[in-house]
Coordinates of C-alpha atoms and ligand atoms in Angstrom, one line a residue:
M22 CA 33.3 -35.0 -22.1
T23 CA 30.0 -34.3 -23.7
Q24 CA 27.4 -32.0 -22.2
S25 CA 25.0 -34.9 -21.4
S26 CA 27.7 -36.9 -19.6
T27 CA 28.6 -33.7 -17.6
I28 CA 25.0 -33.5 -16.4
S29 CA 24.7 -37.1 -15.4
A30 CA 28.1 -37.0 -13.6
Q31 CA 27.0 -34.1 -11.4
S32 CA 24.7 -34.6 -8.4
A33 CA 22.7 -32.0 -6.6
T34 CA 24.6 -32.7 -3.3
D35 CA 28.0 -31.7 -4.8
I36 CA 27.0 -28.0 -5.2
P37 CA 26.4 -25.2 -2.7
A38 CA 22.9 -24.8 -1.2
G39 CA 20.6 -22.8 -3.4
S40 CA 22.3 -23.9 -6.6
I41 CA 20.9 -25.7 -9.7
P42 CA 23.2 -28.3 -11.3
S43 CA 24.0 -28.0 -15.0
H44 CA 21.1 -29.0 -17.2
H45 CA 19.3 -28.2 -20.4
V46 CA 16.5 -25.6 -20.7
G47 CA 14.4 -24.5 -23.6
C48 CA 14.6 -20.8 -24.2
P49 CA 11.0 -19.4 -23.8
R50 CA 11.7 -16.6 -26.3
C51 CA 13.5 -18.4 -29.2
G52 CA 13.0 -22.1 -28.4
L53 CA 16.8 -22.9 -28.5
S54 CA 17.8 -25.8 -26.2
V55 CA 20.5 -24.3 -24.0
A56 CA 22.9 -26.3 -21.9
I57 CA 23.4 -24.1 -18.8
P58 CA 26.2 -24.7 -16.3
T59 CA 25.7 -25.1 -12.6
I60 CA 24.0 -21.9 -11.4
V61 CA 25.1 -20.9 -7.9
P62 CA 23.6 -18.0 -5.8
G63 CA 24.5 -14.7 -7.5
D64 CA 24.7 -16.3 -11.0
Q65 CA 22.6 -15.9 -14.0
A66 CA 22.2 -17.7 -17.4
Q67 CA 21.3 -16.1 -20.7
C68 CA 20.2 -17.5 -24.0
P69 CA 23.2 -17.2 -26.4
R70 CA 20.8 -16.7 -29.4
C71 CA 18.2 -14.1 -28.2
H72 CA 19.9 -13.0 -24.9
Q73 CA 16.8 -13.8 -22.9
Y74 CA 17.5 -14.3 -19.2
L75 CA 16.8 -18.0 -18.5
V76 CA 17.5 -17.9 -14.7
R77 CA 18.8 -15.3 -12.3
V78 CA 19.5 -16.3 -8.8
E79 CA 20.0 -13.7 -6.0
K80 CA 23.2 -13.9 -3.9
Y81 CA 20.9 -14.6 -1.0
P82 CA 18.2 -16.4 -2.9
L83 CA 15.8 -16.9 0.1
D84 CA 16.5 -13.9 2.3
T85 CA 16.5 -11.2 -0.4
P86 CA 13.0 -11.9 -1.8
L87 CA 11.6 -12.5 1.7
A88 CA 12.9 -9.2 2.9
Y89 CA 11.7 -7.2 -0.2
A90 CA 8.2 -8.9 -0.2
S91 CA 7.8 -8.4 3.6
A92 CA 8.8 -4.7 3.3
A93 CA 6.5 -4.2 0.3
L94 CA 3.6 -5.7 2.1
I95 CA 4.0 -3.4 5.2
I96 CA 4.4 -0.3 3.0
M97 CA 1.4 -1.4 1.0
I98 CA -0.7 -1.4 4.1
I99 CA 0.4 2.2 4.9
V100 CA -0.1 3.4 1.3
Y101 CA -3.7 2.1 1.4
T102 CA -4.6 3.5 4.8
Q103 CA -2.9 6.9 4.8
L104 CA -3.6 10.2 3.1
Y105 CA -2.5 10.3 -0.6
M106 CA -3.1 13.8 -1.6
I107 CA -4.7 17.0 -0.2
V108 CA -6.4 19.4 -2.7
D109 CA -7.5 23.0 -1.7
M110 CA -9.4 24.9 -4.3
F111 CA -11.9 27.8 -3.7
T112 CA -13.8 26.7 -0.7
L113 CA -13.2 23.0 -1.6
H114 CA -11.0 20.9 0.5
V115 CA -10.4 17.2 -0.5
D116 CA -8.5 14.7 1.5
L117 CA -7.8 11.9 -1.0
T118 CA -7.0 8.4 0.0
L119 CA -6.8 5.4 -2.4
P120 CA -9.9 3.7 -1.0
Y121 CA -11.8 7.0 -1.4
M122 CA -10.9 7.1 -5.1
L123 CA -12.2 3.6 -5.5
S124 CA -15.4 4.2 -3.7
S125 CA -16.1 7.5 -5.6
L126 CA -15.7 5.6 -8.9
A127 CA -18.0 2.8 -7.8
Q128 CA -20.6 5.3 -6.4
Q129 CA -20.7 7.2 -9.8
D130 CA -21.5 4.1 -11.8
Y131 CA -18.0 3.7 -13.1
S132 CA -17.6 0.4 -11.4
F133 CA -15.6 -1.1 -14.4
L134 CA -12.9 1.6 -13.9
A135 CA -13.0 1.0 -10.1
E136 CA -12.5 -2.7 -10.7
V137 CA -9.6 -2.2 -13.1
M138 CA -7.9 0.3 -10.7
F139 CA -8.5 -2.1 -7.8
L140 CA -7.1 -5.1 -9.6
L141 CA -4.0 -3.3 -11.1
T142 CA -2.9 -1.2 -8.1
F143 CA -4.1 -3.3 -5.2
G144 CA -5.5 -6.8 -5.9
S145 CA -2.6 -8.0 -8.2
P146 CA 0.3 -6.6 -6.1
L147 CA -1.3 -7.8 -2.8
L148 CA -1.9 -11.3 -4.1
F149 CA 1.6 -11.4 -5.7
L150 CA 3.3 -10.4 -2.4
I151 CA 1.2 -12.9 -0.4
L152 CA 2.0 -15.7 -2.8
C153 CA 5.7 -14.8 -2.8
L154 CA 5.8 -14.9 1.0
Y155 CA 3.9 -18.2 1.1
V156 CA 6.2 -19.9 -1.4
Y157 CA 9.4 -18.5 0.1
I158 CA 8.3 -19.3 3.7
G159 CA 7.8 -22.9 2.5
L160 CA 11.3 -22.9 0.9
Y161 CA 12.9 -21.2 4.0
Y162 CA 11.5 -23.8 6.4
Q163 CA 12.1 -26.7 3.8
R164 CA 8.5 -27.6 3.9
V165 CA 6.3 -28.4 0.9
L166 CA 3.1 -26.3 1.6
P167 CA -0.2 -27.2 0.0
G168 CA -0.6 -25.6 -3.5
M169 CA 3.0 -24.4 -3.7
L170 CA 3.3 -25.1 -7.4
Y171 CA 0.0 -23.5 -8.2
A172 CA 1.0 -20.4 -6.1
T173 CA 4.3 -20.1 -8.0
R174 CA 2.5 -20.4 -11.4
T175 CA 0.0 -17.7 -10.3
L176 CA 2.6 -15.2 -9.0
V177 CA 4.5 -15.5 -12.3
R178 CA 1.4 -14.6 -14.3
L179 CA 0.5 -11.7 -11.9
R180 CA 3.8 -9.9 -12.6
H181 CA 2.4 -8.3 -15.8
W182 CA -0.6 -7.0 -14.0
I183 CA 1.0 -4.9 -11.3
M184 CA 0.7 -1.2 -12.2
V185 CA 1.7 0.7 -9.0
D186 CA 4.5 2.4 -10.8
V187 CA 2.2 3.5 -13.7
F188 CA -0.3 4.9 -11.1
F189 CA 2.5 6.9 -9.4
I190 CA 3.6 8.5 -12.7
A191 CA -0.1 9.2 -13.5
T192 CA -0.3 11.1 -10.2
L193 CA 2.6 13.3 -11.3
V194 CA 0.8 14.0 -14.6
A195 CA -2.5 14.8 -12.8
Y196 CA -0.6 17.0 -10.4
I197 CA 0.8 19.2 -13.3
K198 CA -2.7 19.3 -14.8
I199 CA -4.3 20.5 -11.5
I200 CA -1.5 22.7 -10.0
S201 CA -2.6 25.9 -11.9
R202 CA -6.1 25.6 -10.5
A203 CA -5.6 24.3 -7.0
Q204 CA -3.1 23.9 -4.1
I205 CA -1.9 20.4 -3.8
H206 CA 0.0 18.7 -0.9
F207 CA 1.1 15.1 -1.1
G208 CA 0.5 12.8 1.8
L209 CA 2.6 10.0 3.2
A210 CA 0.9 7.4 1.0
F211 CA 2.1 9.2 -2.2
W212 CA 5.8 9.2 -1.2
L213 CA 5.6 5.6 0.0
M214 CA 3.9 4.6 -3.2
M215 CA 7.2 5.4 -5.0
V216 CA 9.0 3.1 -2.5
L217 CA 6.3 0.4 -3.0
A218 CA 6.7 0.6 -6.8
I219 CA 10.5 0.1 -6.5
L220 CA 10.1 -2.8 -3.9
L221 CA 7.6 -4.5 -6.2
I222 CA 9.9 -4.4 -9.2
R223 CA 12.8 -5.6 -7.0
T224 CA 10.7 -8.5 -5.6
S225 CA 9.5 -9.5 -9.0
Q226 CA 13.1 -9.6 -10.3
G227 CA 14.2 -11.7 -7.2
V228 CA 11.8 -14.6 -7.7
P229 CA 13.1 -16.7 -10.6
E230 CA 10.4 -19.3 -11.3
H231 CA 12.8 -21.8 -12.8
W232 CA 14.8 -21.8 -9.6
I233 CA 11.7 -21.9 -7.4
F234 CA 10.3 -25.0 -9.2
Y235 CA 13.7 -26.7 -8.8
Q236 CA 13.8 -26.0 -5.1
I237 CA 10.2 -27.2 -4.6
Q238 CA 11.0 -30.5 -6.4
T239 CA 14.2 -31.1 -4.4
L240 CA 12.1 -30.8 -1.2
T241 CA 10.0 -33.7 -2.5
G242 CA 13.2 -35.7 -3.3
N243 CA 13.0 -35.2 -7.1
D244 CA 15.7 -33.8 -9.3
P245 CA 14.3 -32.4 -12.6
T246 CA 17.8 -31.7 -14.0
I247 CA 18.5 -35.4 -14.6
I248 CA 16.3 -35.5 -17.7
K249 CA 18.6 -34.9 -20.6
H250 CA 17.6 -33.1 -23.8
S251 CA 16.8 -35.5 -26.7
D252 CA 14.3 -36.0 -29.5
N253 CA 12.0 -37.6 -27.0
T254 CA 11.9 -34.7 -24.6
I255 CA 10.0 -31.4 -24.7
S256 CA 10.8 -28.2 -22.8
C257 CA 8.0 -27.0 -20.5
N258 CA 6.7 -23.5 -21.5
Y259 CA 6.5 -22.4 -17.8
C260 CA 9.3 -24.0 -15.8
L261 CA 11.6 -24.6 -18.8
F262 CA 12.7 -28.1 -17.6
E263 CA 13.0 -30.9 -20.1
Q264 CA 10.2 -33.5 -19.8
P265 CA 9.4 -36.7 -21.7
N266 CA 7.2 -35.8 -24.7
S267 CA 4.9 -38.7 -24.0
Q268 CA 3.4 -36.7 -21.1
N269 CA 0.6 -34.2 -21.1
I270 CA 1.4 -32.6 -17.8
C271 CA 4.8 -31.3 -16.6
N272 CA 6.0 -33.2 -13.5
V273 CA 7.9 -30.2 -12.3
C274 CA 5.4 -27.4 -12.3
G275 CA 2.1 -29.1 -13.1
S276 CA 1.4 -27.1 -16.4
F277 CA 0.1 -28.6 -19.6
L278 CA 3.0 -29.6 -21.9
S279 CA 3.1 -28.5 -25.5
K280 CA 5.9 -27.7 -27.9
R281 CA 4.5 -24.2 -28.6
K282 CA 1.6 -22.4 -26.9
P283 CA -1.6 -24.0 -28.4
L284 CA -3.5 -21.7 -30.8
S285 CA -1.1 -18.9 -29.9
L286 CA -1.4 -17.0 -33.2
R287 CA -5.2 -17.3 -33.4
I288 CA -5.8 -16.2 -29.8
S289 CA -3.3 -13.3 -30.1
M290 CA -4.9 -12.2 -33.4
A291 CA -8.4 -12.4 -31.9
F292 CA -7.5 -10.1 -29.0
L293 CA -5.6 -7.7 -31.3
L294 CA -8.6 -7.4 -33.7
S295 CA -10.9 -6.7 -30.7
A296 CA -8.4 -4.0 -29.5
I297 CA -8.3 -2.4 -33.0
I298 CA -12.1 -2.2 -33.0
L299 CA -12.2 -0.6 -29.6
Y300 CA -9.5 1.8 -30.5
I301 CA -11.9 3.7 -32.9
P302 CA -14.5 4.7 -30.2
A303 CA -11.7 5.2 -27.7
N304 CA -10.4 8.1 -29.9
L305 CA -13.7 9.4 -31.3
M306 CA -15.7 9.6 -28.0
P307 CA -14.9 11.8 -25.0
I308 CA -12.6 10.4 -22.4
M309 CA -13.3 13.1 -19.9
I310 CA -16.3 15.4 -19.2
T311 CA -15.6 18.6 -17.3
R312 CA -18.6 20.4 -15.8
A313 CA -18.6 23.9 -14.4
P314 CA -21.6 26.2 -13.6
N315 CA -21.5 27.9 -17.0
S316 CA -19.9 25.2 -19.2
N317 CA -19.8 21.6 -20.1
L318 CA -16.7 20.4 -21.9
A319 CA -16.4 16.9 -23.3
S320 CA -12.8 16.2 -24.5
T321 CA -11.4 13.3 -26.5
I322 CA -7.8 12.0 -26.0
L323 CA -6.6 14.3 -28.8
D324 CA -8.4 17.3 -27.4
G325 CA -6.7 16.8 -24.0
I326 CA -3.3 16.6 -25.7
E327 CA -4.0 19.8 -27.8
Y328 CA -5.3 21.6 -24.7
M329 CA -2.1 20.8 -22.7
W330 CA 0.1 21.7 -25.6
N331 CA -1.6 25.1 -26.2
D332 CA -1.6 25.8 -22.4
G333 CA 2.2 25.5 -22.4
D334 CA 2.4 22.1 -20.6
V335 CA 4.5 20.6 -23.4
L336 CA 6.0 17.9 -21.2
I337 CA 2.5 16.6 -20.2
A338 CA 1.3 16.8 -23.8
V339 CA 4.2 14.7 -24.8
V340 CA 3.7 12.1 -22.0
I341 CA -0.1 11.8 -22.7
F342 CA 0.6 11.6 -26.5
S343 CA 3.2 8.9 -26.0
A344 CA 1.0 6.9 -23.6
S345 CA -2.4 7.3 -25.2
M346 CA -1.6 7.6 -28.9
A347 CA 2.0 6.5 -29.8
I348 CA 2.3 3.4 -27.6
P349 CA -1.1 1.8 -28.5
I350 CA -0.6 2.5 -32.3
M351 CA 3.0 1.2 -32.1
K352 CA 1.8 -1.8 -30.2
I353 CA -0.9 -2.7 -32.7
I354 CA 1.5 -2.3 -35.7
S355 CA 4.2 -4.3 -33.9
M356 CA 1.7 -7.1 -33.1
L357 CA 0.5 -7.2 -36.7
V358 CA 4.2 -7.4 -37.9
L359 CA 4.9 -10.2 -35.4
L360 CA 1.8 -12.1 -36.2
Y361 CA 2.4 -11.9 -40.0
S362 CA 6.1 -12.9 -39.5
A363 CA 5.1 -15.9 -37.4
A364 CA 2.3 -17.0 -39.7
Y365 CA 3.8 -16.4 -43.1
K366 CA 7.3 -15.0 -43.7
P367 CA 9.6 -13.1 -41.3
L368 CA 9.7 -9.4 -42.4
I369 CA 13.0 -8.8 -40.6
S370 CA 15.4 -11.2 -38.8
P371 CA 14.0 -13.2 -35.9
A372 CA 16.5 -11.6 -33.6
R373 CA 15.1 -8.1 -34.4
L374 CA 11.5 -9.4 -34.2
T375 CA 12.3 -10.8 -30.8
I376 CA 13.6 -7.4 -29.6
L377 CA 10.4 -5.9 -31.1
Y378 CA 8.3 -8.4 -29.2
R379 CA 10.2 -7.7 -25.9
I380 CA 9.6 -3.9 -26.3
T381 CA 5.9 -4.5 -27.2
E382 CA 5.3 -6.7 -24.3
S383 CA 6.9 -4.4 -21.8
I384 CA 5.6 -0.9 -22.8
G385 CA 1.9 -1.7 -23.2
R386 CA 1.1 -1.2 -19.5
W387 CA 2.2 2.4 -19.6
S388 CA -0.8 3.3 -21.8
M389 CA -2.9 3.1 -18.6
I390 CA -1.4 6.5 -17.5
D391 CA -4.3 8.5 -19.1
I392 CA -7.0 6.3 -17.5
F393 CA -5.4 6.7 -14.1
V394 CA -5.1 10.5 -14.7
V395 CA -8.9 10.6 -15.4
I396 CA -9.6 8.6 -12.2
I397 CA -7.5 11.0 -10.1
L398 CA -9.0 14.1 -11.7
M399 CA -12.5 12.7 -11.1
S400 CA -11.7 12.1 -7.4
V401 CA -10.4 15.6 -7.0
F402 CA -13.2 17.5 -8.9
T403 CA -16.4 16.4 -7.3
S404 CA -18.1 19.7 -6.4
P405 CA -20.8 21.5 -8.5
L406 CA -18.2 24.3 -9.1
A407 CA -15.9 21.9 -10.9
K408 CA -16.8 18.3 -11.6
V409 CA -15.0 15.8 -13.8
T410 CA -16.5 12.5 -14.9
P411 CA -15.0 9.8 -17.1
G412 CA -16.4 9.7 -20.7
A413 CA -17.3 6.5 -22.6
A414 CA -13.9 6.4 -24.3
S415 CA -12.2 5.7 -20.9
I416 CA -13.8 2.3 -20.8
Y417 CA -13.0 1.6 -24.5
F418 CA -9.4 2.8 -24.0
C419 CA -9.1 0.6 -20.9
G420 CA -10.3 -2.3 -23.1
V421 CA -7.6 -1.4 -25.8
V422 CA -4.8 -1.5 -23.2
I423 CA -5.9 -4.8 -21.6
L424 CA -6.7 -6.5 -24.9
T425 CA -3.4 -5.6 -26.5
M426 CA -1.6 -6.8 -23.4
I427 CA -3.4 -10.1 -23.5
S428 CA -2.6 -10.3 -27.3
A429 CA 1.1 -9.8 -26.6
L430 CA 1.1 -12.3 -23.7
S431 CA -0.7 -15.0 -25.8
F432 CA 1.9 -14.7 -28.6
D433 CA 4.6 -17.4 -28.7
S434 CA 7.7 -15.7 -30.0
R435 CA 9.4 -19.1 -30.6
L436 CA 7.2 -19.3 -33.7
L437 CA 9.2 -16.5 -35.3
W438 CA 12.3 -18.6 -35.1
D439 CA 10.4 -21.7 -36.3
E440 CA 9.1 -19.7 -39.3
A441 CA 12.6 -18.3 -40.1
K442 CA 14.0 -21.8 -40.1
E443 CA 11.3 -23.0 -42.4
A444 CA 11.8 -20.0 -44.7
D445 CA 15.6 -20.6 -44.8
H446 CA 14.9 -24.2 -45.6
S447 CA 12.5 -23.5 -48.4
D448 CA 14.9 -20.8 -49.8
S449 CA 17.8 -23.3 -49.8
C450 CA 15.6 -26.0 -51.4
C451 CA 14.5 -23.5 -54.1
T452 CA 18.2 -22.5 -54.7
R453 CA 19.2 -26.1 -55.2
H454 CA 16.3 -26.7 -57.4
S455 CA 17.0 -23.7 -59.6
S456 CA 20.7 -24.5 -59.9
Ligands
ZN7 ZN1 16.6 -17.6 -26.8
ZN8 ZN1 6.9 -27.3 -16.2

């Protein structure tokens, strides 16, 4: 029996609740059309060519994400209302809460940093959790709620912009930087932030958009798996279901349909070039200014690393060097290699380039550590005896991290495989011609 006859012979009613019948999906990483078998709760499907997870369904597909998202939301409320850190230094006593850090940034004319911190550690995770709960409550009660497709598309995009875990690690780095000068006690919010970071990662892993879109469609009586892969179909970039290529909008998730992300290389290159330009002042200008009664010290990223290294804090020097120097440089070089390979000729095999892309996409957010450290130090040292203010480089560096992330997210890795196929084809043509 052929794959297509298997698909047509199987109906959604023959399989356990929460399953997806066998169907074709287009791999979002390499573009291969993959015939996946019936996915029941607890199963997962991977692309055989690039090993990208195509769909992963929890054993309890509704209860697990609902439980994690509800718990994360409750803990988030505690984290943002309770004491984060207590700092005692000389006659200074600072009770730090996360809203206090935000307000002190905004009051000192660093509203850009305040907005970035607000969005990455509060706005994005909060919206992500609310949208998760909204979609899953609809699925739980078998009701199609208004804007459910839009909510699902938004929560998928928000995943990359949740940085509670990065902020938690930044706090540990700031702690080691301050501990020799002050006494520090962590509050309830700090410990619960670690739990919140884990719950957010777990919630994010438990909400497979391919499965959610299928469930929403079945509530409206549609079965997106009945469309078989052919020359007249196109795989949606977002929900991965096959759609007739005569359409502009996907019937399953409501996104624009296109074979590859439109203008992917140009958009990705534009953001990368902007990041490279900002990277120069980010390294040359001071990232942090420390003021004491008898001294004013403006330090660049490299000065900070050197200072920590000479002070014996080798681990912190290595962490800051990795986050602020190695990762951004590696990310910029990787993106240049990927863009060149996709536009002209693959420099290494597409499988290796895809691994490089996966690493580039996932590590970029960790560069925000240094910015978060500056924000924490600034909130701690506010007295005339010791005052820390962010330097201009903090804004440029923030720009570098965000722009390289957008550059990586705009890149369509399927172009690497398309280009490799074309290169192979032209090579074989040339061989035939020469022989
Ligand atoms: Zn693939
Ligand atoms: Zn779609």
